[in-house]
PDB file of C-alpha atoms in Angstrom:
ATOM      1  CA  UNK A 318    -161.300 -59.072 -80.291  1.00 72.00           C
ATOM      2  CA  UNK A 319    -163.894 -59.094 -77.849  1.00 79.00           C
ATOM      3  CA  UNK A 320    -165.679 -56.032 -77.026  1.00 83.00           C
ATOM      4  CA  UNK A 321    -168.074 -57.387 -74.166  1.00 86.00           C
ATOM      5  CA  UNK A 322    -167.901 -61.071 -71.540  1.00 88.00           C
ATOM      6  CA  UNK A 323    -170.969 -62.889 -70.423  1.00 90.00           C
ATOM      7  CA  UNK A 324    -171.524 -65.920 -68.185  1.00 91.00           C
ATOM      8  CA  UNK A 325    -175.342 -66.721 -67.873  1.00 90.00           C
ATOM      9  CA  UNK A 326    -176.989 -68.795 -64.435  1.00 89.00           C
ATOM     10  CA  UNK A 327    -178.967 -71.403 -65.579  1.00 86.00           C
ATOM     11  CA  UNK A 328    -181.311 -69.626 -63.912  1.00 86.00           C
ATOM     12  CA  UNK A 329    -181.187 -66.769 -66.247  1.00 86.00           C
ATOM     13  CA  UNK A 330    -179.136 -64.465 -64.222  1.00 88.00           C
ATOM     14  CA  UNK A 331    -175.507 -62.994 -64.479  1.00 88.00           C
ATOM     15  CA  UNK A 332    -172.398 -64.595 -62.756  1.00 88.00           C
ATOM     16  CA  UNK A 333    -169.589 -62.542 -64.866  1.00 89.00           C
ATOM     17  CA  UNK A 334    -170.099 -59.646 -66.641  1.00 87.00           C
ATOM     18  CA  UNK A 335    -167.917 -57.272 -68.516  1.00 86.00           C
ATOM     19  CA  UNK A 336    -167.328 -54.899 -71.546  1.00 83.00           C
ATOM     20  CA  UNK A 337    -164.232 -52.703 -73.022  1.00 79.00           C
ATOM     21  CA  UNK A 338    -165.743 -49.673 -73.252  1.00 68.00           C
ATOM     22  CA  UNK A 339    -166.768 -47.734 -69.675  1.00 64.00           C
ATOM     23  CA  UNK A 340    -169.086 -45.796 -70.970  1.00 65.00           C
ATOM     24  CA  UNK A 341    -171.532 -48.423 -72.913  1.00 74.00           C
ATOM     25  CA  UNK A 342    -172.053 -50.538 -70.574  1.00 81.00           C
ATOM     26  CA  UNK A 343    -175.796 -50.131 -70.607  1.00 84.00           C
ATOM     27  CA  UNK A 344    -175.892 -51.197 -74.076  1.00 84.00           C
ATOM     28  CA  UNK A 345    -173.732 -54.351 -74.254  1.00 85.00           C
ATOM     29  CA  UNK A 346    -175.922 -55.725 -70.610  1.00 86.00           C
ATOM     30  CA  UNK A 347    -179.572 -54.963 -73.301  1.00 86.00           C
ATOM     31  CA  UNK A 348    -177.694 -57.079 -75.869  1.00 85.00           C
ATOM     32  CA  UNK A 349    -176.664 -59.916 -73.671  1.00 87.00           C
ATOM     33  CA  UNK A 350    -180.239 -59.864 -72.539  1.00 88.00           C
ATOM     34  CA  UNK A 351    -181.890 -59.537 -75.535  1.00 88.00           C
ATOM     35  CA  UNK A 352    -179.436 -62.669 -76.290  1.00 89.00           C
ATOM     36  CA  UNK A 353    -180.389 -65.018 -73.698  1.00 89.00           C
ATOM     37  CA  UNK A 354    -183.557 -65.005 -76.329  1.00 89.00           C
ATOM     38  CA  UNK A 355    -181.945 -65.983 -79.245  1.00 87.00           C
ATOM     39  CA  UNK A 356    -180.028 -68.835 -77.095  1.00 86.00           C
ATOM     40  CA  UNK A 357    -183.315 -70.533 -75.395  1.00 86.00           C
ATOM     41  CA  UNK A 358    -184.508 -71.001 -78.545  1.00 85.00           C
ATOM     42  CA  UNK A 359    -181.870 -72.472 -80.116  1.00 83.00           C
ATOM     43  CA  UNK A 360    -181.523 -75.501 -77.391  1.00 80.00           C
ATOM     44  CA  UNK A 361    -185.005 -75.465 -77.561  1.00 80.00           C
ATOM     45  CA  UNK A 362    -184.856 -76.428 -81.249  1.00 77.00           C
ATOM     46  CA  UNK A 363    -181.443 -78.694 -80.904  1.00 71.00           C
ATOM     47  CA  UNK A 364    -183.733 -81.147 -78.266  1.00 66.00           C
ATOM     48  CA  UNK A 365    -186.363 -81.197 -81.096  1.00 66.00           C
ATOM     49  CA  UNK A 366    -184.312 -81.521 -83.662  1.00 62.00           C
ATOM     50  CA  UNK A 367    -183.284 -85.870 -83.358  1.00 51.00           C
ATOM     51  CA  UNK A 368    -180.298 -84.769 -84.039  1.00 51.00           C
ATOM     52  CA  UNK A 369    -177.486 -88.202 -82.792  1.00 48.00           C
ATOM     53  CA  UNK A 370    -175.490 -84.622 -80.758  1.00 54.00           C
ATOM     54  CA  UNK A 371    -175.848 -81.911 -79.615  1.00 59.00           C
ATOM     55  CA  UNK A 372    -173.077 -78.928 -79.965  1.00 71.00           C
ATOM     56  CA  UNK A 373    -172.138 -76.617 -77.418  1.00 77.00           C
ATOM     57  CA  UNK A 374    -170.785 -74.063 -79.437  1.00 79.00           C
ATOM     58  CA  UNK A 375    -174.554 -72.033 -80.908  1.00 80.00           C
ATOM     59  CA  UNK A 376    -172.624 -70.854 -82.896  1.00 78.00           C
ATOM     60  CA  UNK A 377    -174.081 -66.384 -84.700  1.00 80.00           C
ATOM     61  CA  UNK A 378    -177.133 -65.688 -82.566  1.00 79.00           C
ATOM     62  CA  UNK A 379    -176.985 -62.469 -84.196  1.00 78.00           C
ATOM     63  CA  UNK A 380    -175.669 -59.664 -85.958  1.00 79.00           C
ATOM     64  CA  UNK A 381    -176.636 -56.090 -85.881  1.00 79.00           C
ATOM     65  CA  UNK A 382    -174.864 -53.030 -87.238  1.00 75.00           C
ATOM     66  CA  UNK A 383    -171.301 -52.708 -85.876  1.00 79.00           C
ATOM     67  CA  UNK A 384    -171.482 -55.699 -82.848  1.00 82.00           C
ATOM     68  CA  UNK A 385    -172.045 -59.688 -83.935  1.00 84.00           C
ATOM     69  CA  UNK A 386    -172.797 -61.527 -80.702  1.00 87.00           C
ATOM     70  CA  UNK A 387    -172.208 -65.372 -80.495  1.00 88.00           C
ATOM     71  CA  UNK A 388    -173.123 -67.852 -78.257  1.00 88.00           C
ATOM     72  CA  UNK A 389    -172.153 -70.885 -76.088  1.00 88.00           C
ATOM     73  CA  UNK A 390    -173.990 -72.965 -73.279  1.00 86.00           C
ATOM     74  CA  UNK A 391    -172.240 -76.261 -71.687  1.00 85.00           C
ATOM     75  CA  UNK A 392    -173.094 -79.274 -70.101  1.00 83.00           C
ATOM     76  CA  UNK A 393    -174.751 -77.601 -66.907  1.00 84.00           C
ATOM     77  CA  UNK A 394    -176.565 -75.396 -68.905  1.00 84.00           C
ATOM     78  CA  UNK A 395    -174.627 -72.347 -67.898  1.00 88.00           C
ATOM     79  CA  UNK A 396    -174.573 -69.610 -70.720  1.00 89.00           C
ATOM     80  CA  UNK A 397    -171.707 -67.715 -72.766  1.00 90.00           C
ATOM     81  CA  UNK A 398    -172.455 -65.016 -74.686  1.00 89.00           C
ATOM     82  CA  UNK A 399    -169.748 -63.147 -76.752  1.00 87.00           C
ATOM     83  CA  UNK A 400    -170.242 -59.482 -78.606  1.00 85.00           C
ATOM     84  CA  UNK A 401    -167.036 -59.151 -81.186  1.00 84.00           C
ATOM     85  CA  UNK A 402    -166.868 -55.723 -83.241  1.00 80.00           C
ATOM     86  CA  UNK A 403    -168.311 -55.849 -86.287  1.00 75.00           C
ATOM     87  CA  UNK A 404    -165.456 -54.163 -87.742  1.00 74.00           C
ATOM     88  CA  UNK A 405    -163.084 -57.019 -86.917  1.00 65.00           C
ATOM     89  CA  UNK A 406    -164.053 -59.181 -90.687  1.00 63.00           C
ATOM     90  CA  UNK A 407    -160.576 -61.742 -89.824  1.00 62.00           C
ATOM     91  CA  UNK A 408    -161.965 -63.228 -86.508  1.00 70.00           C
ATOM     92  CA  UNK A 409    -163.142 -66.435 -87.960  1.00 79.00           C
ATOM     93  CA  UNK A 410    -165.000 -69.063 -86.772  1.00 81.00           C
ATOM     94  CA  UNK A 411    -162.130 -71.596 -85.253  1.00 85.00           C
ATOM     95  CA  UNK A 412    -160.611 -68.768 -83.029  1.00 84.00           C
ATOM     96  CA  UNK A 413    -164.221 -67.747 -81.932  1.00 85.00           C
ATOM     97  CA  UNK A 414    -164.163 -71.476 -80.641  1.00 86.00           C
ATOM     98  CA  UNK A 415    -161.344 -71.216 -78.991  1.00 87.00           C
ATOM     99  CA  UNK A 416    -162.115 -68.318 -77.351  1.00 88.00           C
ATOM    100  CA  UNK A 417    -164.877 -69.934 -75.670  1.00 88.00           C
ATOM    101  CA  UNK A 418    -163.674 -73.285 -75.063  1.00 88.00           C
ATOM    102  CA  UNK A 419    -161.140 -71.426 -73.226  1.00 89.00           C
ATOM    103  CA  UNK A 420    -163.960 -69.556 -71.512  1.00 90.00           C
ATOM    104  CA  UNK A 421    -165.001 -72.849 -70.188  1.00 90.00           C
ATOM    105  CA  UNK A 422    -161.939 -74.086 -69.358  1.00 90.00           C
ATOM    106  CA  UNK A 423    -161.930 -70.810 -66.759  1.00 91.00           C
ATOM    107  CA  UNK A 424    -164.827 -71.789 -66.185  1.00 91.00           C
ATOM    108  CA  UNK A 425    -164.497 -74.909 -64.817  1.00 90.00           C
ATOM    109  CA  UNK A 426    -161.681 -73.710 -62.507  1.00 90.00           C
ATOM    110  CA  UNK A 427    -163.824 -71.507 -60.632  1.00 90.00           C
ATOM    111  CA  UNK A 428    -166.496 -74.212 -60.564  1.00 88.00           C
ATOM    112  CA  UNK A 429    -164.358 -76.358 -58.811  1.00 88.00           C
ATOM    113  CA  UNK A 430    -162.439 -73.488 -56.127  1.00 88.00           C
ATOM    114  CA  UNK A 431    -163.373 -74.650 -52.409  1.00 87.00           C
ATOM    115  CA  UNK A 432    -164.075 -70.478 -51.762  1.00 89.00           C
ATOM    116  CA  UNK A 433    -166.913 -70.419 -54.676  1.00 88.00           C
ATOM    117  CA  UNK A 434    -169.992 -71.034 -54.119  1.00 86.00           C
ATOM    118  CA  UNK A 435    -172.101 -72.191 -56.757  1.00 84.00           C
ATOM    119  CA  UNK A 436    -174.377 -69.432 -57.681  1.00 84.00           C
ATOM    120  CA  UNK A 437    -172.598 -66.360 -56.543  1.00 87.00           C
ATOM    121  CA  UNK A 438    -171.127 -64.154 -59.084  1.00 88.00           C
ATOM    122  CA  UNK A 439    -168.005 -65.134 -60.279  1.00 88.00           C
ATOM    123  CA  UNK A 440    -165.089 -62.749 -58.075  1.00 88.00           C
ATOM    124  CA  UNK A 441    -162.570 -64.853 -59.220  1.00 89.00           C
ATOM    125  CA  UNK A 442    -158.888 -62.450 -60.290  1.00 90.00           C
ATOM    126  CA  UNK A 443    -158.070 -65.680 -62.429  1.00 90.00           C
ATOM    127  CA  UNK A 444    -160.862 -65.224 -64.273  1.00 90.00           C
ATOM    128  CA  UNK A 445    -160.677 -61.586 -64.615  1.00 90.00           C
ATOM    129  CA  UNK A 446    -157.612 -62.270 -66.534  1.00 90.00           C
ATOM    130  CA  UNK A 447    -158.294 -64.942 -68.536  1.00 90.00           C
ATOM    131  CA  UNK A 448    -160.675 -62.466 -69.748  1.00 89.00           C
ATOM    132  CA  UNK A 449    -158.925 -59.464 -69.925  1.00 88.00           C
ATOM    133  CA  UNK A 450    -156.739 -61.509 -72.174  1.00 87.00           C
ATOM    134  CA  UNK A 451    -159.236 -62.172 -74.709  1.00 83.00           C
ATOM    135  CA  UNK A 452    -160.721 -58.565 -74.721  1.00 82.00           C
ATOM    136  CA  UNK A 453    -157.829 -56.674 -75.317  1.00 74.00           C
ATOM    137  CA  UNK A 454    -155.620 -59.756 -78.004  1.00 63.00           C
ATOM    138  CA  UNK A 455    -155.468 -57.874 -81.187  1.00 43.00           C
ATOM    139  CA  UNK A 456    -155.789 -60.017 -84.598  1.00 35.00           C
TER     140      UNK A 456
ATOM    141  CA  UNK B1336    -151.395 -98.438 -58.975  1.00 54.00           C
ATOM    142  CA  UNK B1337    -151.095 -96.630 -55.805  1.00 60.00           C
ATOM    143  CA  UNK B1338    -153.281 -93.667 -57.117  1.00 72.00           C
ATOM    144  CA  UNK B1339    -156.133 -95.788 -57.628  1.00 73.00           C
ATOM    145  CA  UNK B1340    -156.342 -96.419 -53.373  1.00 82.00           C
ATOM    146  CA  UNK B1341    -155.945 -92.575 -53.157  1.00 86.00           C
ATOM    147  CA  UNK B1342    -159.299 -91.610 -52.734  1.00 87.00           C
ATOM    148  CA  UNK B1343    -160.511 -94.990 -51.202  1.00 87.00           C
ATOM    149  CA  UNK B1344    -158.343 -94.319 -47.868  1.00 88.00           C
ATOM    150  CA  UNK B1345    -158.828 -90.709 -47.726  1.00 88.00           C
ATOM    151  CA  UNK B1346    -162.972 -91.509 -47.824  1.00 88.00           C
ATOM    152  CA  UNK B1347    -162.625 -94.057 -45.340  1.00 87.00           C
ATOM    153  CA  UNK B1348    -160.384 -91.779 -43.317  1.00 88.00           C
ATOM    154  CA  UNK B1349    -163.711 -89.338 -43.237  1.00 86.00           C
ATOM    155  CA  UNK B1350    -166.167 -91.800 -42.332  1.00 86.00           C
ATOM    156  CA  UNK B1351    -164.275 -92.766 -39.386  1.00 85.00           C
ATOM    157  CA  UNK B1352    -163.981 -88.744 -38.493  1.00 83.00           C
ATOM    158  CA  UNK B1353    -166.951 -87.935 -38.402  1.00 82.00           C
ATOM    159  CA  UNK B1354    -168.156 -90.956 -36.788  1.00 76.00           C
ATOM    160  CA  UNK B1355    -166.091 -91.660 -33.667  1.00 64.00           C
ATOM    161  CA  UNK B1356    -166.330 -88.173 -31.423  1.00 56.00           C
ATOM    162  CA  UNK B1357    -169.668 -88.976 -31.243  1.00 56.00           C
ATOM    163  CA  UNK B1358    -170.000 -90.633 -27.466  1.00 57.00           C
ATOM    164  CA  UNK B1359    -173.533 -90.795 -27.504  1.00 59.00           C
ATOM    165  CA  UNK B1360    -174.582 -91.699 -30.875  1.00 57.00           C
ATOM    166  CA  UNK B1361    -178.265 -90.801 -30.697  1.00 59.00           C
ATOM    167  CA  UNK B1362    -179.943 -90.468 -33.953  1.00 60.00           C
ATOM    168  CA  UNK B1363    -179.360 -87.203 -33.883  1.00 60.00           C
ATOM    169  CA  UNK B1364    -175.883 -87.729 -33.832  1.00 60.00           C
ATOM    170  CA  UNK B1365    -175.932 -89.826 -36.938  1.00 63.00           C
ATOM    171  CA  UNK B1366    -177.952 -88.126 -39.054  1.00 66.00           C
ATOM    172  CA  UNK B1367    -176.353 -85.188 -39.096  1.00 75.00           C
ATOM    173  CA  UNK B1368    -172.433 -86.925 -39.862  1.00 79.00           C
ATOM    174  CA  UNK B1369    -174.641 -88.370 -42.191  1.00 83.00           C
ATOM    175  CA  UNK B1370    -175.750 -85.043 -44.002  1.00 86.00           C
ATOM    176  CA  UNK B1371    -171.704 -83.918 -43.958  1.00 87.00           C
ATOM    177  CA  UNK B1372    -170.929 -86.865 -44.904  1.00 89.00           C
ATOM    178  CA  UNK B1373    -173.465 -86.755 -48.106  1.00 90.00           C
ATOM    179  CA  UNK B1374    -172.684 -82.743 -48.050  1.00 91.00           C
ATOM    180  CA  UNK B1375    -169.372 -83.411 -49.061  1.00 90.00           C
ATOM    181  CA  UNK B1376    -170.539 -85.760 -51.982  1.00 92.00           C
ATOM    182  CA  UNK B1377    -172.902 -82.886 -53.871  1.00 92.00           C
ATOM    183  CA  UNK B1378    -170.023 -80.418 -53.155  1.00 92.00           C
ATOM    184  CA  UNK B1379    -167.771 -82.952 -55.035  1.00 91.00           C
ATOM    185  CA  UNK B1380    -169.784 -84.219 -57.627  1.00 91.00           C
ATOM    186  CA  UNK B1381    -171.587 -80.295 -58.735  1.00 90.00           C
ATOM    187  CA  UNK B1382    -167.121 -79.931 -59.606  1.00 90.00           C
ATOM    188  CA  UNK B1383    -167.463 -83.185 -61.298  1.00 89.00           C
ATOM    189  CA  UNK B1384    -170.905 -82.828 -63.732  1.00 88.00           C
ATOM    190  CA  UNK B1385    -168.724 -79.716 -63.988  1.00 86.00           C
ATOM    191  CA  UNK B1386    -164.921 -80.596 -65.850  1.00 86.00           C
ATOM    192  CA  UNK B1387    -166.216 -84.437 -66.544  1.00 85.00           C
ATOM    193  CA  UNK B1388    -168.413 -84.290 -68.892  1.00 83.00           C
ATOM    194  CA  UNK B1389    -166.981 -81.088 -70.840  1.00 78.00           C
ATOM    195  CA  UNK B1390    -165.587 -82.383 -74.080  1.00 73.00           C
ATOM    196  CA  UNK B1391    -168.666 -84.505 -74.464  1.00 75.00           C
ATOM    197  CA  UNK B1392    -171.441 -82.968 -77.021  1.00 70.00           C
ATOM    198  CA  UNK B1393    -174.511 -81.962 -75.887  1.00 72.00           C
ATOM    199  CA  UNK B1394    -176.642 -84.491 -73.634  1.00 76.00           C
ATOM    200  CA  UNK B1395    -180.379 -84.882 -75.494  1.00 74.00           C
ATOM    201  CA  UNK B1396    -182.533 -86.677 -72.405  1.00 80.00           C
ATOM    202  CA  UNK B1397    -182.185 -88.144 -69.190  1.00 82.00           C
ATOM    203  CA  UNK B1398    -181.102 -91.557 -69.761  1.00 85.00           C
ATOM    204  CA  UNK B1399    -178.396 -89.802 -71.564  1.00 84.00           C
ATOM    205  CA  UNK B1400    -176.805 -88.588 -68.293  1.00 86.00           C
ATOM    206  CA  UNK B1401    -178.029 -91.533 -66.057  1.00 87.00           C
ATOM    207  CA  UNK B1402    -175.561 -92.938 -68.250  1.00 87.00           C
ATOM    208  CA  UNK B1403    -172.802 -90.805 -68.422  1.00 86.00           C
ATOM    209  CA  UNK B1404    -173.369 -90.979 -64.891  1.00 86.00           C
ATOM    210  CA  UNK B1405    -172.622 -95.257 -65.007  1.00 87.00           C
ATOM    211  CA  UNK B1406    -170.017 -95.045 -67.212  1.00 88.00           C
ATOM    212  CA  UNK B1407    -167.817 -91.774 -67.507  1.00 87.00           C
ATOM    213  CA  UNK B1408    -168.289 -90.825 -63.816  1.00 88.00           C
ATOM    214  CA  UNK B1409    -168.167 -94.539 -61.950  1.00 89.00           C
ATOM    215  CA  UNK B1410    -164.972 -95.027 -64.672  1.00 89.00           C
ATOM    216  CA  UNK B1411    -163.537 -91.686 -63.168  1.00 87.00           C
ATOM    217  CA  UNK B1412    -164.002 -92.596 -59.395  1.00 87.00           C
ATOM    218  CA  UNK B1413    -163.777 -95.950 -58.787  1.00 87.00           C
ATOM    219  CA  UNK B1414    -162.489 -96.910 -62.535  1.00 87.00           C
ATOM    220  CA  UNK B1415    -164.923 -99.366 -63.689  1.00 87.00           C
ATOM    221  CA  UNK B1416    -168.513 -99.262 -65.011  1.00 88.00           C
ATOM    222  CA  UNK B1417    -171.596 -99.222 -62.650  1.00 87.00           C
ATOM    223  CA  UNK B1418    -172.920-103.081 -63.624  1.00 88.00           C
ATOM    224  CA  UNK B1419    -176.356-102.767 -64.320  1.00 88.00           C
ATOM    225  CA  UNK B1420    -178.335 -99.547 -65.229  1.00 89.00           C
ATOM    226  CA  UNK B1421    -182.905 -99.864 -64.242  1.00 89.00           C
ATOM    227  CA  UNK B1422    -185.116 -97.949 -64.771  1.00 89.00           C
ATOM    228  CA  UNK B1423    -188.943 -97.704 -64.924  1.00 86.00           C
ATOM    229  CA  UNK B1424    -189.149 -95.487 -67.174  1.00 83.00           C
ATOM    230  CA  UNK B1425    -190.920 -92.899 -65.065  1.00 85.00           C
ATOM    231  CA  UNK B1426    -187.735 -91.444 -63.214  1.00 84.00           C
ATOM    232  CA  UNK B1427    -186.692 -93.587 -60.904  1.00 89.00           C
ATOM    233  CA  UNK B1428    -183.235 -95.556 -61.572  1.00 90.00           C
ATOM    234  CA  UNK B1429    -181.573 -97.914 -59.865  1.00 91.00           C
ATOM    235  CA  UNK B1430    -177.864 -98.268 -60.531  1.00 90.00           C
ATOM    236  CA  UNK B1431    -176.202-102.227 -59.054  1.00 90.00           C
ATOM    237  CA  UNK B1432    -172.543-102.159 -58.611  1.00 89.00           C
ATOM    238  CA  UNK B1433    -171.405-106.147 -57.969  1.00 88.00           C
ATOM    239  CA  UNK B1434    -168.852-104.665 -56.530  1.00 85.00           C
ATOM    240  CA  UNK B1435    -168.531-101.779 -54.934  1.00 86.00           C
ATOM    241  CA  UNK B1436    -164.908-100.059 -54.345  1.00 84.00           C
ATOM    242  CA  UNK B1437    -165.326 -98.904 -51.416  1.00 84.00           C
ATOM    243  CA  UNK B1438    -166.899-102.141 -50.160  1.00 84.00           C
ATOM    244  CA  UNK B1439    -164.504-104.770 -51.227  1.00 83.00           C
ATOM    245  CA  UNK B1440    -161.749-104.342 -48.349  1.00 82.00           C
ATOM    246  CA  UNK B1441    -164.590-104.332 -46.060  1.00 81.00           C
ATOM    247  CA  UNK B1442    -166.289-107.897 -46.430  1.00 76.00           C
ATOM    248  CA  UNK B1443    -167.425-110.257 -48.999  1.00 77.00           C
ATOM    249  CA  UNK B1444    -170.207-111.918 -47.809  1.00 76.00           C
ATOM    250  CA  UNK B1445    -173.214-110.422 -44.728  1.00 79.00           C
ATOM    251  CA  UNK B1446    -171.191-109.578 -42.470  1.00 79.00           C
ATOM    252  CA  UNK B1447    -170.984-105.537 -40.741  1.00 81.00           C
ATOM    253  CA  UNK B1448    -174.283-104.685 -43.975  1.00 82.00           C
ATOM    254  CA  UNK B1449    -175.015-102.754 -40.981  1.00 81.00           C
ATOM    255  CA  UNK B1450    -172.298-100.675 -40.825  1.00 81.00           C
ATOM    256  CA  UNK B1451    -172.221 -99.822 -44.943  1.00 83.00           C
ATOM    257  CA  UNK B1452    -174.491 -96.861 -44.441  1.00 83.00           C
ATOM    258  CA  UNK B1453    -172.183 -95.367 -43.864  1.00 85.00           C
ATOM    259  CA  UNK B1454    -170.138 -95.379 -46.394  1.00 87.00           C
ATOM    260  CA  UNK B1455    -172.208 -95.146 -49.143  1.00 89.00           C
ATOM    261  CA  UNK B1456    -173.373 -91.398 -47.931  1.00 90.00           C
ATOM    262  CA  UNK B1457    -170.877 -89.419 -49.984  1.00 91.00           C
ATOM    263  CA  UNK B1458    -171.552 -91.137 -52.953  1.00 91.00           C
ATOM    264  CA  UNK B1459    -174.836 -90.857 -52.834  1.00 92.00           C
ATOM    265  CA  UNK B1460    -174.062 -87.356 -52.601  1.00 93.00           C
ATOM    266  CA  UNK B1461    -171.663 -87.591 -54.977  1.00 92.00           C
ATOM    267  CA  UNK B1462    -174.712 -88.369 -57.523  1.00 92.00           C
ATOM    268  CA  UNK B1463    -177.057 -86.154 -56.156  1.00 93.00           C
ATOM    269  CA  UNK B1464    -174.901 -83.225 -56.667  1.00 92.00           C
ATOM    270  CA  UNK B1465    -173.860 -84.201 -60.710  1.00 91.00           C
ATOM    271  CA  UNK B1466    -177.190 -85.077 -61.633  1.00 91.00           C
ATOM    272  CA  UNK B1467    -178.021 -80.898 -60.371  1.00 90.00           C
ATOM    273  CA  UNK B1468    -175.293 -80.013 -62.111  1.00 89.00           C
ATOM    274  CA  UNK B1469    -176.619 -81.157 -65.106  1.00 87.00           C
ATOM    275  CA  UNK B1470    -180.420 -80.007 -64.137  1.00 85.00           C
ATOM    276  CA  UNK B1471    -181.888 -82.692 -62.731  1.00 88.00           C
ATOM    277  CA  UNK B1472    -183.204 -82.529 -58.618  1.00 89.00           C
ATOM    278  CA  UNK B1473    -182.551 -86.134 -57.385  1.00 91.00           C
ATOM    279  CA  UNK B1474    -183.237 -88.036 -54.773  1.00 91.00           C
ATOM    280  CA  UNK B1475    -180.628 -91.240 -54.125  1.00 91.00           C
ATOM    281  CA  UNK B1476    -180.466 -93.386 -51.436  1.00 91.00           C
ATOM    282  CA  UNK B1477    -178.840 -96.520 -50.960  1.00 90.00           C
ATOM    283  CA  UNK B1478    -179.184-100.090 -50.461  1.00 88.00           C
ATOM    284  CA  UNK B1479    -176.541-103.028 -49.372  1.00 87.00           C
ATOM    285  CA  UNK B1480    -177.673-107.068 -49.169  1.00 83.00           C
ATOM    286  CA  UNK B1481    -174.777-108.426 -49.145  1.00 82.00           C
ATOM    287  CA  UNK B1482    -170.793-106.983 -49.321  1.00 78.00           C
ATOM    288  CA  UNK B1483    -169.676-105.332 -51.470  1.00 82.00           C
ATOM    289  CA  UNK B1484    -172.238-105.224 -54.101  1.00 86.00           C
ATOM    290  CA  UNK B1485    -174.725-101.605 -53.447  1.00 88.00           C
ATOM    291  CA  UNK B1486    -177.873-100.667 -55.156  1.00 90.00           C
ATOM    292  CA  UNK B1487    -178.241 -97.643 -55.376  1.00 90.00           C
ATOM    293  CA  UNK B1488    -182.183 -95.734 -55.728  1.00 91.00           C
ATOM    294  CA  UNK B1489    -182.170 -92.570 -58.147  1.00 91.00           C
ATOM    295  CA  UNK B1490    -185.632 -90.629 -58.127  1.00 91.00           C
ATOM    296  CA  UNK B1491    -185.275 -87.597 -60.508  1.00 90.00           C
ATOM    297  CA  UNK B1492    -188.179 -84.997 -59.294  1.00 87.00           C
ATOM    298  CA  UNK B1493    -189.615 -83.335 -61.848  1.00 80.00           C
ATOM    299  CA  UNK B1494    -190.175 -79.719 -61.297  1.00 73.00           C
TER     300      UNK B1494
END
């Protein structure tokens, strides 16, 4: 169960950020911001390594005592960052991957919306509903 | 299959519509229509650039992105691959299509060569938009010497 989901544009500004417990919003914003450095590190490390194929899923970015932060980058350099509760140890890698895939699909749908200008904040209700379903789902 | 020609018919109508209401097509009028077509192609290219590479893994370098354009993008839009890709390895690429789908119904040879560029504007925008989503600022121009073959020159601009 994700406690915070963020979509960050190529130029590193947030297109969408939402967290569950409303009081700690600033803390999550700060965590997402610091995780961007780790994302950039991973991307440049992948670029230098002579691996045949680059993965889109970045995996666990960094763990803290209460939370774990996961990252995913698309081919258009849009980053998805997800913060999950550490106490939820039942959450496996596969499940995180499938959550990111759902996010990616919904983001692509938002891009295809003719009323959406690339680079604006995401205001689509369909996207909101999908994120809500990810945040309240109990494993 | 009828669905392969749907886009071609739509495109023909788009060009006809943007050109027709211009009673005095001075140089300003023609350029605006070309810009409108290119910007339409650009927006479509942006969304295609997001949706098409969704399942493929990350691109490692510029040439990979161009190869993606020649294979996956061209197959998705025109149901065939680009015939040749040449580069000078310094940011300029020439993509050649020997039987461009949007030009085939027109002629085969030198007839209508002056009219051909307006039918290529949308596709230039398409290439530009897809490259933009994938992270490259580019300048795309098209050349026609003999229908239905055409060349797209892509110059990737260094920031």
